Every structure is written in C-alpha cells, then in structure tokens.
PDB file of C-alpha atoms in Angstrom:
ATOM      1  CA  UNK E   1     -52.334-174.026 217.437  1.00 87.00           C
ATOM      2  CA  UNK E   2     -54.620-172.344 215.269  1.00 92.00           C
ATOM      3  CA  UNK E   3     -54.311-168.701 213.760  1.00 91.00           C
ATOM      4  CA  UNK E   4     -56.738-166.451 212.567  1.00 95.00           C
ATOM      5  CA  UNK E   5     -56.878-162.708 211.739  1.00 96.00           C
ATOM      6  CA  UNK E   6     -59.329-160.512 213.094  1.00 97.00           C
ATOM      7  CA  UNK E   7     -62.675-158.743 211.289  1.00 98.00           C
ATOM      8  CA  UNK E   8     -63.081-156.287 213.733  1.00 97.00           C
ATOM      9  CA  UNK E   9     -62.857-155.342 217.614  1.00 97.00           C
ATOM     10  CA  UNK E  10     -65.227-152.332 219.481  1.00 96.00           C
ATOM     11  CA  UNK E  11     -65.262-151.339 222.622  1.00 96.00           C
ATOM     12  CA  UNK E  12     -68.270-152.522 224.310  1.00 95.00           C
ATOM     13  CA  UNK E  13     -67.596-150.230 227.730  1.00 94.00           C
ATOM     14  CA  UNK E  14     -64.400-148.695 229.556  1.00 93.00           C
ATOM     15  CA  UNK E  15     -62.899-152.245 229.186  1.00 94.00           C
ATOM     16  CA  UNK E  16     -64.819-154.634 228.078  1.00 96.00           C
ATOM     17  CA  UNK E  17     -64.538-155.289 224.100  1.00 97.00           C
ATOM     18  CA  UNK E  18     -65.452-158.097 221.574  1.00 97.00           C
ATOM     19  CA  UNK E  19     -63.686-159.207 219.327  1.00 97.00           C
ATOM     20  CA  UNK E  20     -64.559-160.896 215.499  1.00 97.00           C
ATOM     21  CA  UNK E  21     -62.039-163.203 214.043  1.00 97.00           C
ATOM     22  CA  UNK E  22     -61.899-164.847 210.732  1.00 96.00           C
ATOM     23  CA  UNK E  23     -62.303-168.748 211.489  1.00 94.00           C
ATOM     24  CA  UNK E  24     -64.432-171.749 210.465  1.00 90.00           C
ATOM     25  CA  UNK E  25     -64.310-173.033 213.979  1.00 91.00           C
ATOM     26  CA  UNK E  26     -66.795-175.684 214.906  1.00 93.00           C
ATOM     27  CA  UNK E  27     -68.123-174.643 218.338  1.00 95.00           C
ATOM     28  CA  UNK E  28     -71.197-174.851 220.826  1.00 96.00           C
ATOM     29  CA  UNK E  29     -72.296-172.521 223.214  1.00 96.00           C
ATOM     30  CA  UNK E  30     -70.613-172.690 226.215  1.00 96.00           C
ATOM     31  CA  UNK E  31     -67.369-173.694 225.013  1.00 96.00           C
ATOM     32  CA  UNK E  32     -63.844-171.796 225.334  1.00 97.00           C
ATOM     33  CA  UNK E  33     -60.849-171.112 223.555  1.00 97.00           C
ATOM     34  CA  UNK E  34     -57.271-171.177 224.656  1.00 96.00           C
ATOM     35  CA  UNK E  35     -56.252-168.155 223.244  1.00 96.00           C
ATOM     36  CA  UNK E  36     -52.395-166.272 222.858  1.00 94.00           C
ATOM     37  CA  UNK E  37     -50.977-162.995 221.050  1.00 93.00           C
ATOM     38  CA  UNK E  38     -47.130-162.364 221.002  1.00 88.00           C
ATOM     39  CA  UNK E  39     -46.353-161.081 224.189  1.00 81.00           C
ATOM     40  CA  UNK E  40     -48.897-162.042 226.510  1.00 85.00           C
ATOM     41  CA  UNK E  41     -49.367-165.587 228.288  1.00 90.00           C
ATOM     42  CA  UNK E  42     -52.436-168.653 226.484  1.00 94.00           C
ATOM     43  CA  UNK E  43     -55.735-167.651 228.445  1.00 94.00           C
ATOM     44  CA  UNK E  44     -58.980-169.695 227.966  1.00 95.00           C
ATOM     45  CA  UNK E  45     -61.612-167.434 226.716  1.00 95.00           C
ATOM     46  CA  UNK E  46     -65.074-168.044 226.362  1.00 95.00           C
ATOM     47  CA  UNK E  47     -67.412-167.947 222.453  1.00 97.00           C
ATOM     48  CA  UNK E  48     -69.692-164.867 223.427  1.00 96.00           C
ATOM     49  CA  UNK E  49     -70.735-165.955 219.418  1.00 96.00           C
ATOM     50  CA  UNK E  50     -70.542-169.508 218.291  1.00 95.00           C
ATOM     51  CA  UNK E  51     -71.626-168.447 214.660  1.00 90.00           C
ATOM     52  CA  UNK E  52     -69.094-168.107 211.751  1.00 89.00           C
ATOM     53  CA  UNK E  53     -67.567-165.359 212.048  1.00 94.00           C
ATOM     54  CA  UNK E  54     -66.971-166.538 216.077  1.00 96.00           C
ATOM     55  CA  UNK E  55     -66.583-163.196 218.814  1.00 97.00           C
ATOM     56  CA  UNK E  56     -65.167-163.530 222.220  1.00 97.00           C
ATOM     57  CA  UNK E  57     -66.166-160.527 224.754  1.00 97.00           C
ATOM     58  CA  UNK E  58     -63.264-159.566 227.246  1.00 96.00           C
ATOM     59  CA  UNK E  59     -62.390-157.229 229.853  1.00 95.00           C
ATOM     60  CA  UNK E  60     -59.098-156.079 230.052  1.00 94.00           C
ATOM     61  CA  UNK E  61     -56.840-157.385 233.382  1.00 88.00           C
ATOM     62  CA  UNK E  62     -53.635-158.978 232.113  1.00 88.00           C
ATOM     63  CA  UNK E  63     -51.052-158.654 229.365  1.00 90.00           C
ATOM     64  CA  UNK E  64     -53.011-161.300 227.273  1.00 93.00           C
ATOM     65  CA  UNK E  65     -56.169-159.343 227.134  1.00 95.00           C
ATOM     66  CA  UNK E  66     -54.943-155.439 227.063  1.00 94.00           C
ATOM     67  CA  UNK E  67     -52.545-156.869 224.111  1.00 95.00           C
ATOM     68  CA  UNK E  68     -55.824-158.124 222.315  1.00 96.00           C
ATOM     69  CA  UNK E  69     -57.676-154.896 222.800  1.00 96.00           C
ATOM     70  CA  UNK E  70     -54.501-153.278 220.775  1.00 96.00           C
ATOM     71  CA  UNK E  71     -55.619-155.638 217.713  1.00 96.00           C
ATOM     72  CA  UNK E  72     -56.762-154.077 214.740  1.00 97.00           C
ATOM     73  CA  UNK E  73     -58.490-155.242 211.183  1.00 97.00           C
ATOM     74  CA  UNK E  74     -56.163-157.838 209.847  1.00 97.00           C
ATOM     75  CA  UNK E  75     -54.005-158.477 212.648  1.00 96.00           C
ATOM     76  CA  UNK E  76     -53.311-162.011 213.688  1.00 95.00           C
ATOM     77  CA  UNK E  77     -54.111-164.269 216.939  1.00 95.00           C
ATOM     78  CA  UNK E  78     -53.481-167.581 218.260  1.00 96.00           C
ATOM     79  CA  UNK E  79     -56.138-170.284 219.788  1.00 97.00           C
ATOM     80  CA  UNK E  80     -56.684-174.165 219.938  1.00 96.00           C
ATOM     81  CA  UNK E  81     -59.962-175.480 221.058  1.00 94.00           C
ATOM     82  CA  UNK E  82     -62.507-175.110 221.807  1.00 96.00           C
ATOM     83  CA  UNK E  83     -62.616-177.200 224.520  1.00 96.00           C
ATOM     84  CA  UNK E  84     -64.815-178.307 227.303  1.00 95.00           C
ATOM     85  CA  UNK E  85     -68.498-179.176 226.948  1.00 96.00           C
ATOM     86  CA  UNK E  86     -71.519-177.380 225.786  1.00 96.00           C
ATOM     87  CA  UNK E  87     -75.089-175.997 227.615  1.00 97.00           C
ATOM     88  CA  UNK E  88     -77.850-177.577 226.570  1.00 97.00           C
ATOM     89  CA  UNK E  89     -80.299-177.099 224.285  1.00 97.00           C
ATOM     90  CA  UNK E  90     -83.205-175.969 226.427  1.00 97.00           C
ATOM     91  CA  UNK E  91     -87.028-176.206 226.117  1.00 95.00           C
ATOM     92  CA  UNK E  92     -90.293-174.371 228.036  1.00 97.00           C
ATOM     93  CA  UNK E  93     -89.435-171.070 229.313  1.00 98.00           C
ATOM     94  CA  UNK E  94     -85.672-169.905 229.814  1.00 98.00           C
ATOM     95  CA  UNK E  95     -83.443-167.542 232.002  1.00 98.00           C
ATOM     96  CA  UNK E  96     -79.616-166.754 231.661  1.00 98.00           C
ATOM     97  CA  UNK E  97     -78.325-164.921 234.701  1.00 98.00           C
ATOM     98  CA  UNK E  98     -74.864-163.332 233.657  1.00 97.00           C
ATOM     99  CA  UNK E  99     -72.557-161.164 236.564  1.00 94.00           C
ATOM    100  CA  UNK E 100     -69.452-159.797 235.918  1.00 90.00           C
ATOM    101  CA  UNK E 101     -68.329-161.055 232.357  1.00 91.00           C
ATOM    102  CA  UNK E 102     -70.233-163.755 232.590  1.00 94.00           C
ATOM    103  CA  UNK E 103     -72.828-162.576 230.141  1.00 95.00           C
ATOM    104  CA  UNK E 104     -70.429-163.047 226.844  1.00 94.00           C
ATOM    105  CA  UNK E 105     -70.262-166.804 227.711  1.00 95.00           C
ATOM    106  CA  UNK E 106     -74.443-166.875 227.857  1.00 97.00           C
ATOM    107  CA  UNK E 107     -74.588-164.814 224.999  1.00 97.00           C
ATOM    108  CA  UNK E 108     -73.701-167.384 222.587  1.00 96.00           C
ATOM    109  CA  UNK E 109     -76.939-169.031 223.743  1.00 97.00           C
ATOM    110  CA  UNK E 110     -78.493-165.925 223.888  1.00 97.00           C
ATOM    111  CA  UNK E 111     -78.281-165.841 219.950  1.00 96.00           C
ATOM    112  CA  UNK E 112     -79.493-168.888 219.711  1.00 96.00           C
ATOM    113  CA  UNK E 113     -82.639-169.405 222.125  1.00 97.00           C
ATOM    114  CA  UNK E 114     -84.722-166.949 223.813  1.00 96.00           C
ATOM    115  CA  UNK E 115     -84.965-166.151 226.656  1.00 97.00           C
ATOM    116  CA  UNK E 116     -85.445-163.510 229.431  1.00 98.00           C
ATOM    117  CA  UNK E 117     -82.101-162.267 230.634  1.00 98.00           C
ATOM    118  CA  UNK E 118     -80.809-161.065 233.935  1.00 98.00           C
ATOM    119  CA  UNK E 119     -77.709-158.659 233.936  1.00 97.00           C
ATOM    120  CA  UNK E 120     -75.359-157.280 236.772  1.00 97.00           C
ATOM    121  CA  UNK E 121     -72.855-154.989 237.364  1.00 96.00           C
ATOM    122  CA  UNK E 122     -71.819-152.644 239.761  1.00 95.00           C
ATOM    123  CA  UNK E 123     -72.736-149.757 237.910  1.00 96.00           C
ATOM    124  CA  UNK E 124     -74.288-148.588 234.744  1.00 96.00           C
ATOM    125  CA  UNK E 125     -70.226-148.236 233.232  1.00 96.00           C
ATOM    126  CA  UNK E 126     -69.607-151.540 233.496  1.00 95.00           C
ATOM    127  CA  UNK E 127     -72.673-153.126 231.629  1.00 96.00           C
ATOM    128  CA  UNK E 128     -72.199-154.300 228.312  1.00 95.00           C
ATOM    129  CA  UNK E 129     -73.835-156.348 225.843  1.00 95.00           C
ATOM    130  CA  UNK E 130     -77.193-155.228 226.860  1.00 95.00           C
ATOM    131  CA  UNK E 131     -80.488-155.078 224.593  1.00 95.00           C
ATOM    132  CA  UNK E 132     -83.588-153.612 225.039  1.00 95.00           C
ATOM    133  CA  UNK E 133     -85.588-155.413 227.630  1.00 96.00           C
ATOM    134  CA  UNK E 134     -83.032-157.823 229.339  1.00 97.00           C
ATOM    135  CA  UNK E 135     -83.402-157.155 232.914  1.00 98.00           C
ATOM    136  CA  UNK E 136     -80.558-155.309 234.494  1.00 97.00           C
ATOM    137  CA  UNK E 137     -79.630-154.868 238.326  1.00 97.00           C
ATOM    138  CA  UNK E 138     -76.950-152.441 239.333  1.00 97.00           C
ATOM    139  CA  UNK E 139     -75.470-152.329 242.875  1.00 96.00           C
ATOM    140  CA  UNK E 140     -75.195-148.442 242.860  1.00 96.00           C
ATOM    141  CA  UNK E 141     -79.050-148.380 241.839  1.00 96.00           C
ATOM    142  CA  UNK E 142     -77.635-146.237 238.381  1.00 97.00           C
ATOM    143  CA  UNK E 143     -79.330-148.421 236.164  1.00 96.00           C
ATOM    144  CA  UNK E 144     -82.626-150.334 236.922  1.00 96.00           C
ATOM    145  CA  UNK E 145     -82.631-152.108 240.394  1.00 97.00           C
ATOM    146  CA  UNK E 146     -80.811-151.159 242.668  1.00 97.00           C
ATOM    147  CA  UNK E 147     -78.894-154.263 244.442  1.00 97.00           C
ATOM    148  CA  UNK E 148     -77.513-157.811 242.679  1.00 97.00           C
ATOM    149  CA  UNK E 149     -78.307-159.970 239.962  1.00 97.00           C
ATOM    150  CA  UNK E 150     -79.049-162.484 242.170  1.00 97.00           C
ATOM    151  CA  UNK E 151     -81.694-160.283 244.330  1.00 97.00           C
ATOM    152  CA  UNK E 152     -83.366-159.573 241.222  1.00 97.00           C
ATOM    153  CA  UNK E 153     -83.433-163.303 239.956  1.00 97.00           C
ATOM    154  CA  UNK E 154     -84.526-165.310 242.812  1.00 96.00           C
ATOM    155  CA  UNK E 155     -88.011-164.304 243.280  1.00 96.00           C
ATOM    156  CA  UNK E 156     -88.902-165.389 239.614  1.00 96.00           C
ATOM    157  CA  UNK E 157     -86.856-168.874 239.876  1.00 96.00           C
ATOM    158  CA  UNK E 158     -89.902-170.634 239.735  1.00 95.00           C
ATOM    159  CA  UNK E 159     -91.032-169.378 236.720  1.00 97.00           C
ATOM    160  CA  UNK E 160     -88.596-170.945 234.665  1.00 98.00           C
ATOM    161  CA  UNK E 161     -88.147-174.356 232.980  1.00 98.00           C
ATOM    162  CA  UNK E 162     -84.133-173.953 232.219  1.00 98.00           C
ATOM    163  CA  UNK E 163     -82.024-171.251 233.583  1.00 98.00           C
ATOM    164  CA  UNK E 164     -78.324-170.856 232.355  1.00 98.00           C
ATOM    165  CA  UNK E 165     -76.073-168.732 234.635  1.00 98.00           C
ATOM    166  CA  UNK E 166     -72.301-167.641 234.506  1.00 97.00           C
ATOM    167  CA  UNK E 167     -70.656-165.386 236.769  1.00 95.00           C
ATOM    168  CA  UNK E 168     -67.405-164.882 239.373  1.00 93.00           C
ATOM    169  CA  UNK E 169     -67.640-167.242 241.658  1.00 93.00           C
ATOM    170  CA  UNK E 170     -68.568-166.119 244.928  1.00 93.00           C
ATOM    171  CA  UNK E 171     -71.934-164.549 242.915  1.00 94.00           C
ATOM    172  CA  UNK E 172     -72.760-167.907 241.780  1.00 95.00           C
ATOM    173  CA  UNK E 173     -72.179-169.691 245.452  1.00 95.00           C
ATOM    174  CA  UNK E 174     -74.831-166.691 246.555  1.00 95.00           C
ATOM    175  CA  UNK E 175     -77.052-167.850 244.109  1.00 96.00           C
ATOM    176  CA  UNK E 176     -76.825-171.159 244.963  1.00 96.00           C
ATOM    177  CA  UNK E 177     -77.225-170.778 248.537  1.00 94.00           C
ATOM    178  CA  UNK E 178     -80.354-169.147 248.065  1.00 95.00           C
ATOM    179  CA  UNK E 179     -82.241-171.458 245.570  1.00 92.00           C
ATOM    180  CA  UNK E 180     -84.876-174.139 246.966  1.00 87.00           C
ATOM    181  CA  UNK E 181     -82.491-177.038 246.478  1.00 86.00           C
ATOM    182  CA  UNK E 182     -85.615-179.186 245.669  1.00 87.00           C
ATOM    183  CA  UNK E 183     -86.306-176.825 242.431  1.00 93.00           C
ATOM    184  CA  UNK E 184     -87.631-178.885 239.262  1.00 94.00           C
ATOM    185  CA  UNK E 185     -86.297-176.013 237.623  1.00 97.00           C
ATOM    186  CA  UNK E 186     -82.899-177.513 235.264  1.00 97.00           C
ATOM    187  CA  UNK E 187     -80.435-175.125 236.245  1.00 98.00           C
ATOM    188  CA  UNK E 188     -77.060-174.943 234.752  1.00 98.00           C
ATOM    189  CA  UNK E 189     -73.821-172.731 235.281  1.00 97.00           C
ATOM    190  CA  UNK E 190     -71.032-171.906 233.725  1.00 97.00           C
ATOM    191  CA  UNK E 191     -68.299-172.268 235.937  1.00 95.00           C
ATOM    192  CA  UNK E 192     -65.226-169.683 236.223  1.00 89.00           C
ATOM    193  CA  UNK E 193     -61.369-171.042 237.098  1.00 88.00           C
ATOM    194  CA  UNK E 194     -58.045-170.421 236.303  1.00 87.00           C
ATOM    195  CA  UNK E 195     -56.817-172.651 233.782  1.00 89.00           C
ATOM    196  CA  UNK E 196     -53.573-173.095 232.535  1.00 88.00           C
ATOM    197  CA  UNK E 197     -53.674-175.900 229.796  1.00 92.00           C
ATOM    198  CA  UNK E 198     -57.826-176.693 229.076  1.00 92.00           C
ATOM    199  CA  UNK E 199     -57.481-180.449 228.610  1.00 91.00           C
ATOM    200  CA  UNK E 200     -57.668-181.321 232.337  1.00 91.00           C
ATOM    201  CA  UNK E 201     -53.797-181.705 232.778  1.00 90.00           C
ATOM    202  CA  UNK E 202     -52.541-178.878 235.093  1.00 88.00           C
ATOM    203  CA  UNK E 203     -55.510-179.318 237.357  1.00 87.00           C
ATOM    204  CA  UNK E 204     -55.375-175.798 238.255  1.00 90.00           C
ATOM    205  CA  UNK E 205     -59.273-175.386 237.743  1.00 92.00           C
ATOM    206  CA  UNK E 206     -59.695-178.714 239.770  1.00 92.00           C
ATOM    207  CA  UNK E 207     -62.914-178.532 242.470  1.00 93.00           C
ATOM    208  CA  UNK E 208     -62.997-181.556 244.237  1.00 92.00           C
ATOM    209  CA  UNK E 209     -60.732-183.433 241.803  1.00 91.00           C
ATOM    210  CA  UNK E 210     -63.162-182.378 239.231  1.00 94.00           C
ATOM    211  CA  UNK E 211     -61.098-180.968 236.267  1.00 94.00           C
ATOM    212  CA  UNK E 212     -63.591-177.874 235.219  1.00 94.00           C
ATOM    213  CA  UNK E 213     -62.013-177.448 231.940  1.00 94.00           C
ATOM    214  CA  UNK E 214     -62.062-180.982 231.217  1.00 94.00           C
ATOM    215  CA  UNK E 215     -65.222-182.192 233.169  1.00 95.00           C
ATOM    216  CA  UNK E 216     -66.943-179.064 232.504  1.00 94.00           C
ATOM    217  CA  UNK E 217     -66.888-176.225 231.976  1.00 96.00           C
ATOM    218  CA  UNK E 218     -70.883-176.519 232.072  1.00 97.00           C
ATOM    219  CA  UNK E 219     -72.227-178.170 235.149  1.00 97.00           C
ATOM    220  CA  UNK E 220     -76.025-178.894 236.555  1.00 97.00           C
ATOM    221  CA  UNK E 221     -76.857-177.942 240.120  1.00 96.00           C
ATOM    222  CA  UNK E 222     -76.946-180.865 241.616  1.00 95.00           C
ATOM    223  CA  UNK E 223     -73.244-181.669 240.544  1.00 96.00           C
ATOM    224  CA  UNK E 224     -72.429-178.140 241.958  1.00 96.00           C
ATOM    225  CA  UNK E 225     -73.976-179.250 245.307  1.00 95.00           C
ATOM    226  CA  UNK E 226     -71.734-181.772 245.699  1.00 95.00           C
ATOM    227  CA  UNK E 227     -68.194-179.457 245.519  1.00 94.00           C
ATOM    228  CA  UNK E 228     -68.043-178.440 248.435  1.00 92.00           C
ATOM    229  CA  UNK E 229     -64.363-176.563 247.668  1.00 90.00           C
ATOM    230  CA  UNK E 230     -67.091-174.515 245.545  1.00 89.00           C
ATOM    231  CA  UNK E 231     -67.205-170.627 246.600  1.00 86.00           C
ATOM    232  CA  UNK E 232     -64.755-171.701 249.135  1.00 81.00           C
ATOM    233  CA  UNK E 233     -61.470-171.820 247.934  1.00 78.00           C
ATOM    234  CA  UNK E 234     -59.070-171.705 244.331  1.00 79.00           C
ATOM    235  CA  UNK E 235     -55.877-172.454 242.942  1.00 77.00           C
ATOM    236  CA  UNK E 236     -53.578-169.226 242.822  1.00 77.00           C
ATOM    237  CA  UNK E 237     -51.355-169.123 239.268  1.00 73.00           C
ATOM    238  CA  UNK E 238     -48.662-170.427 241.814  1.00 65.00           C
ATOM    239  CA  UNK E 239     -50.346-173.346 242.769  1.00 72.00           C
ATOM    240  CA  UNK E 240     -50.564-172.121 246.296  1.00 75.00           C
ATOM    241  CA  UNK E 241     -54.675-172.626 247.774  1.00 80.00           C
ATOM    242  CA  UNK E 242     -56.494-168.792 248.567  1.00 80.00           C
ATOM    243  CA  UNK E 243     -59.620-168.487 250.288  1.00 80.00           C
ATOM    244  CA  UNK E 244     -62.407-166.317 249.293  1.00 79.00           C
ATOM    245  CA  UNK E 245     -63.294-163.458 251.071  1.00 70.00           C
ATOM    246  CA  UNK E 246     -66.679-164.204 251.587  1.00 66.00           C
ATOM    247  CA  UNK E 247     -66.682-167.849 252.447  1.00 56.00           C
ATOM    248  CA  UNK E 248     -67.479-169.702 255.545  1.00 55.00           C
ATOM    249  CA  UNK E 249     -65.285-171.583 257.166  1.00 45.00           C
TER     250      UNK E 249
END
C-alpha cells in the first residue's frame, strides 16, 4: 500500500470532483487504482490523468468516495496499483464515447491523443469535464442533443479509425447492439465491475470466467461479443447474481 498526500481537489459538478495527488506513479491510460481513506472500504478507481501529478475524477455514492471529497491540501490517501491493462495507442482518426463517469477513465487518453469526443449525461448538471467542442448529448435535451450518447455516436461510427468508449454497462451493451458487427473500425471499451481485490482473485468482476480487473480492464469488441453474461447480469457485493433491468432474457 502506497500513500500519497493530495495537491488539490475541485468540484467538477454537484458530485463529481477530481482529485490531484502527490505521486511518481508509473501508469497508462486506462489503468486503475485500488484506492482507501480511513473510514471508508479499498475501491478501484480509474487515472482520469496518467501524468505526474496523477488525478482521478469521482462521483460521490459510498463512504469511500464522499470521505475523499472531504480531503483537503495536504491530507493523506491510500492506493496500490495501478493495475489492469492499458488502451492502445491509436492511429488515423479517433473517437472516445464516455456515459456516466466514464469520461475520467478516457480522459487520460484524451490528454494524450486527439480526438473528437462524445459526452452523455442526463442533464446539463451532471456533465463534467467538458471542453469546448467535444460533442455532448443530454437526455433532457438541456444541453446539445437531445437523447443518448449512443444516438449521437452511431451515425458517425464509420468515420473513425479507433474509437475508445467507457460507460455503465447497460449503455455500452446498447452501443454494442447497435454497431455493424463487421465494422473495420478498432473499437475498444473500458469495461465497468465491481471489484473487490484488482488482481483477479475475488472474481467479483468475472464475465464469463473472464477476470475484468485482471484480464482487462480494456477489452476489443470482438472479445466483448463473445461474453455473453455482458449487459446481462453482475456480481452483487454479496456475491449473490442481479439481473439488469434492461436485459433480455
């Protein structure tokens, strides 16, 4: 376990806040931390920056994260890592699709390479990290168009040499059910599970016996295709299985 204190936090929206800390961490874009704070239980968290000083971009939900947006200049937190694999480096023209808080794990590669990026939220409140002339979809319509991320991304699919995408789960499972499977556009996501220990132990982020902390957490679309436990059901914290809402069964 690793401890470093932190260079500064702001609050990117309501609840949604990066986070500086003072480390010489050796990390790619794409890769996650297992992060703790006294009083709140070791979450993995994602590099939203992969430079030195390294940022992670949360929203608050549990103890772990509400503790961390308490942090000020100085204070200390906890991490090993990082862990898991990296995207990669991409050439020709690029997209990163980001939903929910998926945009601070693309963001590291946002820095990095160009691209054109696609944003979502539900409304305008809960956007963050946005720059002038990324591409932004609300489902409210209260911030340019007016339905999802992936409504607004499909149509140009084909325009693209590498996209990178990272989002909750059931958004991503609506992308991919959408996409011409026969694309020779390299598409890559980011994939979002619980995970307990980040060294493919627990196998609470398994898919398929594929340990997404371990195996992953990056993974090309035609290794997607073949999970089919993908956008259909997840380990609870107790173990026990849940089905999504929106999946077929």
């Amino acid at each position: 376990m690793q401890h470093a204190k932190v260079i500064s936090i702001e609050r990117d929206n309501k609840d949604v806040f990066t986070l500086v800390f003072d480390s010489k961490i050796s990390a790619e874009p794409g890769q996650f931390i297992m992060i703790w704070v006294p009083g709140g239980k070791e979450i993995p968290m994602s590099l939203s920056s992969t430079s030195n000083p390294p940022a992670i971009t949360f929203r608050t939900f549990g103890e772990t994260t509400r503790t961390l947006a308490t942090l000020k200049p100085g204070d200390r937190l906890f991490f090993r890592g990082p862990y898991g694999n990296s995207y990669p480096r991409p050439t020709g023209k690029v997209a990163y699709v980001g939903g929910g808080t998926g945009l601070a794990s693309l963001n590291s590669m946002i820095l990095k390479y160009d691209g054109d990026v696609f944003a979502g939220a539900r409304t305008k409140d809960d956007l963050f990290l946005i720059k002038d002339g990324y591409k932004v979809a609300t489902d409210d319509g209260s911030l340019g168009f007016k339905g999802t991320v992936v409504d607004l991304f499909v149509p140009h699919l084909s325009e693209y040499d590498y996209v990178f995408v990272c989002g909750p789960e059931p958004m991503v499972k609506t992308l991919i059910d959408r996409l011409d499977k026969k694309t020779k556009t390299r598409i890559f996501f980011s994939l979002e599970r619980l995970m307990k220990c980040g060294i493919g132990i627990c196998d609470s982020c398994s898919i398929n016996g594929i340990r997404v902390c371990k195996d992953g957490t990056i993974f090309e679309l035609q290794e997607v295709l073949k999970m089919t436990e993908f956008g259909i059901s997840r380990r609870r914290e107790s173990g026990k299985i849940e089905f999504f809402a929106t999946a077929k069964r």
